[in-house]
C-alpha atoms as one frame of an Amber mdcrd trajectory, in Angstrom:
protein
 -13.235  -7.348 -11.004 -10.539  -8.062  -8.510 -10.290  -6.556  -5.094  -6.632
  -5.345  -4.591  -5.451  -3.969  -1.053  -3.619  -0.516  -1.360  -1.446   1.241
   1.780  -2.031   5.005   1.820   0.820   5.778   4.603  -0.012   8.777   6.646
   2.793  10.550   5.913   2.042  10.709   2.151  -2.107  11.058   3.595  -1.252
  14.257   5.271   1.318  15.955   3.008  -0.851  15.541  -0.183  -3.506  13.112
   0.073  -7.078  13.970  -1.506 -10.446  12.661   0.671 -12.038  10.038  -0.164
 -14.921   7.696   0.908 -16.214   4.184  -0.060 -17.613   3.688  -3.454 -15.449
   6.634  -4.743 -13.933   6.100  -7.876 -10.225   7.324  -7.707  -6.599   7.217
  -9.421  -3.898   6.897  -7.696  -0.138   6.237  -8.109   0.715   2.587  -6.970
   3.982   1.167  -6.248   5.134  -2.435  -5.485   8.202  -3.066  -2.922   9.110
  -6.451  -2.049  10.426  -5.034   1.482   7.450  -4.073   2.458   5.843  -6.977
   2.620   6.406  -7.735   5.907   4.246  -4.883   6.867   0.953  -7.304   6.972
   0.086 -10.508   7.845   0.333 -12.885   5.148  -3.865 -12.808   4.927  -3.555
  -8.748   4.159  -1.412  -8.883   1.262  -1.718  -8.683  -2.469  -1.508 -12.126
  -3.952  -1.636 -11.284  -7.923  -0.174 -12.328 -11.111   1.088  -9.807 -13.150
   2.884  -8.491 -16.253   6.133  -7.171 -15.754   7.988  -5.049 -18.387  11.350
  -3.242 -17.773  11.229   0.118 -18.469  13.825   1.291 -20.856  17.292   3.082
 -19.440  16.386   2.278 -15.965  16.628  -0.890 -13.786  13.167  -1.091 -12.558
  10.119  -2.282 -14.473   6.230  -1.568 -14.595   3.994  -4.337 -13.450   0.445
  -4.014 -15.278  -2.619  -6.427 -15.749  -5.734  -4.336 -17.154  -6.614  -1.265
 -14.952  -3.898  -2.158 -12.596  -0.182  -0.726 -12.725   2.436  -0.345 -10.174
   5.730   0.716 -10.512   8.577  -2.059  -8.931  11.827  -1.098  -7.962  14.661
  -3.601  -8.743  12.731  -6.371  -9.562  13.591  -9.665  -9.195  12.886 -10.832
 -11.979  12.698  -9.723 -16.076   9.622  -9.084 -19.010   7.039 -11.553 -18.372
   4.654 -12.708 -15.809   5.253 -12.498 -12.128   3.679 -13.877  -8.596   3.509
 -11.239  -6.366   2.971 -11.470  -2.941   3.150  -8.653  -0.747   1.934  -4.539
  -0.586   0.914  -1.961  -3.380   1.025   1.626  -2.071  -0.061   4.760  -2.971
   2.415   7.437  -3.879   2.429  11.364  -3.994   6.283  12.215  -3.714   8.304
  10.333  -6.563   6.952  10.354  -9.910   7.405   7.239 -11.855   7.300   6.051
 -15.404   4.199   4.450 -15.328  -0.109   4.927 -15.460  -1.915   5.396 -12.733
  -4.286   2.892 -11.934  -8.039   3.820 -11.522 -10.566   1.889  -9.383 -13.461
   2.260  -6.973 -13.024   2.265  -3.105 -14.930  -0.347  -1.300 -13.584  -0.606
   2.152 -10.893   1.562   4.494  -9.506   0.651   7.226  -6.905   2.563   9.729
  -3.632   0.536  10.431  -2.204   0.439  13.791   0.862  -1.740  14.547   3.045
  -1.784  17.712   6.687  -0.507  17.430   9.783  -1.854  19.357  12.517   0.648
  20.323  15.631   0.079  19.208  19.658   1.937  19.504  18.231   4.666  21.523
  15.725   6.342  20.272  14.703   4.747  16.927  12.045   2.709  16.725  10.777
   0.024  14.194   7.223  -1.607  13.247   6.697  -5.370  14.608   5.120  -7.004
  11.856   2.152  -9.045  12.834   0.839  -6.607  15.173  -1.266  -5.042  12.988
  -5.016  -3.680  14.308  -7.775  -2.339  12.097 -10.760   0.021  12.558 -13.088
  -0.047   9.989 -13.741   3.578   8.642 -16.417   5.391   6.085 -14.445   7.876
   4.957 -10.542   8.389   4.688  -9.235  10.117   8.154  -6.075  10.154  10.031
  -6.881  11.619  13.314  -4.649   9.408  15.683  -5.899   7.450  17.994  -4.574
   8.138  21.950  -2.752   5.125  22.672  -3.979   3.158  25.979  -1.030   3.647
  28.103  -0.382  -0.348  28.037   0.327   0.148  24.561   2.030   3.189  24.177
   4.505   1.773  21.446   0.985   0.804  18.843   0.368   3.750  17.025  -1.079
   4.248  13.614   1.002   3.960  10.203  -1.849   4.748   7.482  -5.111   2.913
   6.134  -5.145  -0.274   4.031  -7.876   0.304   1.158  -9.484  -2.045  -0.838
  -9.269  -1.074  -4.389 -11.520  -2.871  -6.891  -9.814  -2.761 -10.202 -10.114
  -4.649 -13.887  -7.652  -6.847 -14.116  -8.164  -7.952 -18.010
């Protein structure tokens, strides 16, 4: 058994997101962007070797290894193995051409980061400024930032997934 680390954004949390609690067994959706890699430090992220098989009439593929699948958009590289480094992430909204991947929850944490402000009004997450709390259960309820850091504010919860991966 492998532990895997899974983002659960709030966004997609509080549109459509089921509870859930450690130990749970659940299926979810995952998805693997290179971009967002920079999300974590480099000790948060998925380190895994996968297969990768393009899926037919599209440019993206379906990384797989045992009880674990992601979908990848534009991936870098073709059928095979791959090295990934980086985040898996739950999603609700898109539906893609690939299985879900079952496992059992055994730890949650909430994921703060701080934000810069940038042109005006839009602001954008400062990787390597992530915080944890450690939680029992999945829950969202923001935290009130101190007002010294009133540009940390929380993004989701990283989940450790343990999955099969043969």
């Amino acid at each position: 058994m492998t532990i895997v680390p899974v983002l659960i954004e709030d966004w997609q949390y509080e549109c459509c997101g089921d509870p859930f609690k450690i130990g749970d067994r659940v299926t979810w959706q995952l998805c693997y962007f290179n971009e967002l890699g920079e999300l974590l430090s480099p000790a948060e992220r998925a380190r895994l070797s996968l297969g990768v098989e393009a899926i037919p009439d599209s440019e993206d593929a379906h990384l797989s290894s045992g009880e674990l699948h992601a979908f990848w958009r534009h991936p870098s590289t073709g059928d095979g193995l791959v090295e990934i480094t980086g985040v898996l992430y739950e999603e609700h909204h898109d539906v893609h051409p690939v299985p879900k991947t079952t496992g059992t929850v055994k730890r949650i944490r909430r994921l703060a980061m701080r934000h810069r402000c940038e042109d005006g009004n839009v602001w954008y997450r400062e990787p390597g400024t992530e915080t944890f709390t450690e939680l029992w259960e999945s829950d969202l309820e923001p935290d009130a930032p101190a007002e010294a850091e009133q540009a940390r504010w929380g993004i989701g919860m990283l989940v450790d997934l343990e999955v099969s991966l043969r």
